[in-house]
């Protein structure tokens, strides 16, 4: 992380702004970001998992039956996908 970004984040925090990261990545891919700065929370897996102060606030993962439906539809139309 550039020092200018780090300094800007510190100023925001000093002014009472809570800092969250929103990413499509799952929580186990956040190590690099967590090592750069102590954020207040993370919205991960495209919003399916929300962590606040390292506490699991929300987890809304697709049910297996829904994934099976997606799999059959996407395979049938030969649409590339990643689940």
Short mmCIF file of N, CA and C in Angstrom, two decimals:
data_model
loop_
_atom_site.label_atom_id
_atom_site.label_comp_id
_atom_site.label_asym_id
_atom_site.label_seq_id
_atom_site.Cartn_x
_atom_site.Cartn_y
_atom_site.Cartn_z
N UNK A 1 0.85 -1.16 0.00
CA UNK A 1 0.00 0.00 0.00
C UNK A 1 0.90 1.23 0.00
N UNK A 2 0.64 2.19 -0.88
CA UNK A 2 1.44 3.41 -0.90
C UNK A 2 1.32 4.17 0.43
N UNK A 3 2.37 4.84 0.81
CA UNK A 3 2.34 5.58 2.08
C UNK A 3 1.26 6.65 2.08
N UNK A 4 0.97 7.24 0.92
CA UNK A 4 -0.08 8.26 0.85
C UNK A 4 -1.46 7.67 1.19
N UNK A 5 -1.70 6.45 0.75
CA UNK A 5 -2.95 5.76 1.07
C UNK A 5 -3.02 5.46 2.56
N UNK A 6 -1.91 4.95 3.09
CA UNK A 6 -1.84 4.63 4.52
C UNK A 6 -2.12 5.88 5.36
N UNK A 7 -1.50 6.98 4.99
CA UNK A 7 -1.70 8.24 5.73
C UNK A 7 -3.14 8.74 5.61
N UNK A 8 -3.74 8.60 4.44
CA UNK A 8 -5.13 9.01 4.25
C UNK A 8 -6.06 8.17 5.12
N UNK A 9 -5.80 6.87 5.20
CA UNK A 9 -6.61 5.98 6.04
C UNK A 9 -6.48 6.37 7.51
N UNK A 10 -5.26 6.69 7.94
CA UNK A 10 -5.04 7.10 9.32
C UNK A 10 -5.79 8.40 9.64
N UNK A 11 -5.81 9.34 8.70
CA UNK A 11 -6.53 10.60 8.91
C UNK A 11 -8.04 10.35 9.01
N UNK A 12 -8.55 9.49 8.15
CA UNK A 12 -9.97 9.15 8.21
C UNK A 12 -10.32 8.54 9.56
N UNK A 13 -9.50 7.61 10.00
CA UNK A 13 -9.73 6.96 11.30
C UNK A 13 -9.69 7.98 12.43
N UNK A 14 -8.72 8.90 12.37
CA UNK A 14 -8.57 9.94 13.40
C UNK A 14 -9.82 10.83 13.46
N UNK A 15 -10.49 11.01 12.30
CA UNK A 15 -11.70 11.83 12.22
C UNK A 15 -12.97 11.03 12.51
N UNK A 16 -12.81 9.81 13.01
CA UNK A 16 -13.97 9.02 13.43
C UNK A 16 -14.64 8.21 12.34
N UNK A 17 -14.01 8.11 11.19
CA UNK A 17 -14.59 7.34 10.08
C UNK A 17 -14.21 5.87 10.26
N UNK A 18 -15.21 5.01 10.21
CA UNK A 18 -14.95 3.56 10.26
C UNK A 18 -14.56 3.09 8.86
N UNK A 19 -13.58 2.23 8.79
CA UNK A 19 -13.02 1.81 7.51
C UNK A 19 -13.29 0.33 7.24
N UNK A 20 -13.98 0.08 6.13
CA UNK A 20 -14.32 -1.27 5.72
C UNK A 20 -13.78 -1.54 4.32
N UNK A 21 -13.51 -2.79 4.02
CA UNK A 21 -13.09 -3.21 2.69
C UNK A 21 -14.21 -4.05 2.10
N UNK A 22 -14.61 -3.76 0.87
CA UNK A 22 -15.59 -4.57 0.16
C UNK A 22 -14.86 -5.28 -0.98
N UNK A 23 -15.01 -6.60 -1.04
CA UNK A 23 -14.32 -7.38 -2.05
C UNK A 23 -15.12 -8.62 -2.42
N UNK A 24 -14.87 -9.10 -3.59
CA UNK A 24 -15.49 -10.35 -4.01
C UNK A 24 -14.75 -11.57 -3.48
N UNK A 25 -13.57 -11.34 -2.93
CA UNK A 25 -12.76 -12.44 -2.42
C UNK A 25 -13.32 -13.02 -1.12
N UNK A 26 -13.04 -14.31 -0.86
CA UNK A 26 -13.47 -14.91 0.41
C UNK A 26 -12.57 -14.44 1.56
N UNK A 27 -13.04 -14.57 2.80
CA UNK A 27 -12.26 -14.10 3.94
C UNK A 27 -10.84 -14.67 4.04
N UNK A 28 -10.65 -15.92 3.62
CA UNK A 28 -9.31 -16.51 3.73
C UNK A 28 -8.31 -15.90 2.75
N UNK A 29 -8.72 -14.99 1.88
CA UNK A 29 -7.82 -14.31 0.95
C UNK A 29 -7.50 -12.88 1.40
N UNK A 30 -7.82 -12.54 2.63
CA UNK A 30 -7.66 -11.16 3.09
C UNK A 30 -6.36 -10.89 3.85
N UNK A 31 -5.53 -11.87 4.02
CA UNK A 31 -4.32 -11.73 4.84
C UNK A 31 -3.47 -10.53 4.41
N UNK A 32 -3.24 -10.35 3.14
CA UNK A 32 -2.40 -9.25 2.65
C UNK A 32 -3.01 -7.91 3.03
N UNK A 33 -4.32 -7.78 2.86
CA UNK A 33 -4.99 -6.52 3.20
C UNK A 33 -4.95 -6.28 4.71
N UNK A 34 -5.20 -7.34 5.49
CA UNK A 34 -5.21 -7.22 6.94
C UNK A 34 -3.84 -6.85 7.48
N UNK A 35 -2.79 -7.28 6.82
CA UNK A 35 -1.43 -6.97 7.26
C UNK A 35 -1.04 -5.52 6.96
N UNK A 36 -1.74 -4.88 6.03
CA UNK A 36 -1.42 -3.50 5.64
C UNK A 36 -1.99 -2.46 6.60
N UNK A 37 -3.19 -2.74 7.11
CA UNK A 37 -3.89 -1.73 7.92
C UNK A 37 -4.97 -2.43 8.73
N UNK A 38 -5.25 -1.94 9.91
CA UNK A 38 -6.29 -2.54 10.74
C UNK A 38 -7.65 -1.91 10.39
N UNK A 39 -8.37 -2.57 9.50
CA UNK A 39 -9.68 -2.10 9.09
C UNK A 39 -10.73 -2.49 10.13
N UNK A 40 -11.86 -1.79 10.11
CA UNK A 40 -12.94 -2.07 11.06
C UNK A 40 -13.77 -3.28 10.65
N UNK A 41 -13.74 -3.62 9.40
CA UNK A 41 -14.49 -4.78 8.95
C UNK A 41 -14.33 -5.03 7.47
N UNK A 42 -14.94 -6.12 7.05
CA UNK A 42 -14.84 -6.56 5.66
C UNK A 42 -16.19 -7.06 5.17
N UNK A 43 -16.54 -6.70 3.94
CA UNK A 43 -17.66 -7.29 3.24
C UNK A 43 -17.02 -8.17 2.18
N UNK A 44 -17.14 -9.48 2.33
CA UNK A 44 -16.42 -10.40 1.46
C UNK A 44 -17.36 -11.29 0.67
N UNK A 45 -16.78 -12.05 -0.21
CA UNK A 45 -17.54 -13.00 -1.04
C UNK A 45 -18.73 -12.31 -1.70
N UNK A 46 -18.47 -11.13 -2.27
CA UNK A 46 -19.50 -10.33 -2.93
C UNK A 46 -20.67 -10.01 -2.02
N UNK A 47 -20.36 -9.73 -0.77
CA UNK A 47 -21.39 -9.34 0.19
C UNK A 47 -22.03 -10.49 0.95
N UNK A 48 -21.62 -11.72 0.68
CA UNK A 48 -22.23 -12.88 1.35
C UNK A 48 -21.75 -13.04 2.79
N UNK A 49 -20.55 -12.53 3.08
CA UNK A 49 -20.00 -12.65 4.42
C UNK A 49 -19.55 -11.27 4.88
N UNK A 50 -20.02 -10.88 6.06
CA UNK A 50 -19.66 -9.58 6.62
C UNK A 50 -18.98 -9.79 7.97
N UNK A 51 -17.77 -9.27 8.08
CA UNK A 51 -17.00 -9.35 9.32
C UNK A 51 -16.84 -7.94 9.87
N UNK A 52 -17.17 -7.76 11.14
CA UNK A 52 -16.98 -6.48 11.80
C UNK A 52 -16.09 -6.72 13.01
N UNK A 53 -14.97 -6.00 13.06
CA UNK A 53 -14.01 -6.16 14.15
C UNK A 53 -13.66 -7.64 14.36
N UNK A 54 -13.45 -8.37 13.28
CA UNK A 54 -13.10 -9.79 13.28
C UNK A 54 -14.23 -10.68 13.82
N UNK A 55 -15.43 -10.13 13.96
CA UNK A 55 -16.60 -10.87 14.40
C UNK A 55 -17.49 -11.14 13.20
N UNK A 56 -17.93 -12.37 13.05
CA UNK A 56 -18.81 -12.73 11.93
C UNK A 56 -20.18 -12.11 12.17
N UNK A 57 -20.53 -11.13 11.39
CA UNK A 57 -21.80 -10.41 11.53
C UNK A 57 -22.90 -11.06 10.70
N UNK A 58 -22.55 -11.50 9.49
CA UNK A 58 -23.54 -12.08 8.61
C UNK A 58 -22.88 -13.08 7.68
N UNK A 59 -23.55 -14.19 7.44
CA UNK A 59 -23.09 -15.18 6.47
C UNK A 59 -24.32 -15.67 5.73
N UNK A 60 -24.37 -15.39 4.44
CA UNK A 60 -25.52 -15.74 3.63
C UNK A 60 -25.03 -16.41 2.35
N UNK A 61 -24.59 -17.64 2.49
CA UNK A 61 -24.04 -18.39 1.37
C UNK A 61 -25.18 -19.09 0.63
N UNK A 62 -25.05 -19.20 -0.69
CA UNK A 62 -26.07 -19.88 -1.48
C UNK A 62 -26.25 -21.33 -1.04
N UNK A 63 -27.46 -21.76 -0.99
CA UNK A 63 -27.79 -23.14 -0.61
C UNK A 63 -27.35 -24.08 -1.72
N UNK A 64 -27.04 -25.32 -1.34
CA UNK A 64 -26.55 -26.31 -2.29
C UNK A 64 -27.54 -26.54 -3.44
N UNK A 65 -28.83 -26.55 -3.15
CA UNK A 65 -29.84 -26.78 -4.19
C UNK A 65 -29.80 -25.66 -5.24
N UNK A 66 -29.62 -24.42 -4.80
CA UNK A 66 -29.53 -23.28 -5.74
C UNK A 66 -28.29 -23.43 -6.61
N UNK A 67 -27.17 -23.84 -5.99
CA UNK A 67 -25.94 -24.04 -6.76
C UNK A 67 -26.12 -25.15 -7.80
N UNK A 68 -26.84 -26.20 -7.45
CA UNK A 68 -27.10 -27.27 -8.41
C UNK A 68 -27.90 -26.75 -9.60
N UNK A 69 -28.89 -25.91 -9.34
CA UNK A 69 -29.70 -25.32 -10.42
C UNK A 69 -28.82 -24.46 -11.32
N UNK A 70 -27.99 -23.60 -10.71
CA UNK A 70 -27.05 -22.77 -11.49
C UNK A 70 -26.15 -23.65 -12.34
N UNK A 71 -25.61 -24.70 -11.73
CA UNK A 71 -24.71 -25.60 -12.44
C UNK A 71 -25.38 -26.19 -13.68
N UNK A 72 -26.59 -26.69 -13.54
CA UNK A 72 -27.28 -27.32 -14.68
C UNK A 72 -27.62 -26.30 -15.77
N UNK A 73 -28.07 -25.13 -15.37
CA UNK A 73 -28.40 -24.10 -16.37
C UNK A 73 -27.16 -23.63 -17.11
N UNK A 74 -26.11 -23.30 -16.37
CA UNK A 74 -24.89 -22.77 -17.00
C UNK A 74 -24.20 -23.82 -17.86
N UNK A 75 -24.24 -25.08 -17.42
CA UNK A 75 -23.65 -26.15 -18.22
C UNK A 75 -24.45 -26.36 -19.50
N UNK A 76 -25.76 -26.31 -19.38
CA UNK A 76 -26.64 -26.52 -20.54
C UNK A 76 -26.40 -25.46 -21.61
N UNK A 77 -26.24 -24.22 -21.21
CA UNK A 77 -26.04 -23.16 -22.20
C UNK A 77 -24.55 -22.92 -22.50
N UNK A 78 -23.70 -23.77 -21.93
CA UNK A 78 -22.24 -23.71 -22.14
C UNK A 78 -21.66 -22.34 -21.78
N UNK A 79 -22.12 -21.83 -20.66
CA UNK A 79 -21.66 -20.53 -20.17
C UNK A 79 -20.52 -20.77 -19.18
N UNK A 80 -19.38 -20.12 -19.39
CA UNK A 80 -18.27 -20.33 -18.44
C UNK A 80 -18.64 -19.77 -17.06
N UNK A 81 -18.28 -20.50 -16.03
CA UNK A 81 -18.62 -20.08 -14.66
C UNK A 81 -17.56 -20.56 -13.69
N UNK A 82 -17.60 -20.00 -12.51
CA UNK A 82 -16.71 -20.40 -11.42
C UNK A 82 -17.53 -20.38 -10.14
N UNK A 83 -17.67 -21.51 -9.49
CA UNK A 83 -18.43 -21.59 -8.23
C UNK A 83 -17.49 -21.93 -7.10
#
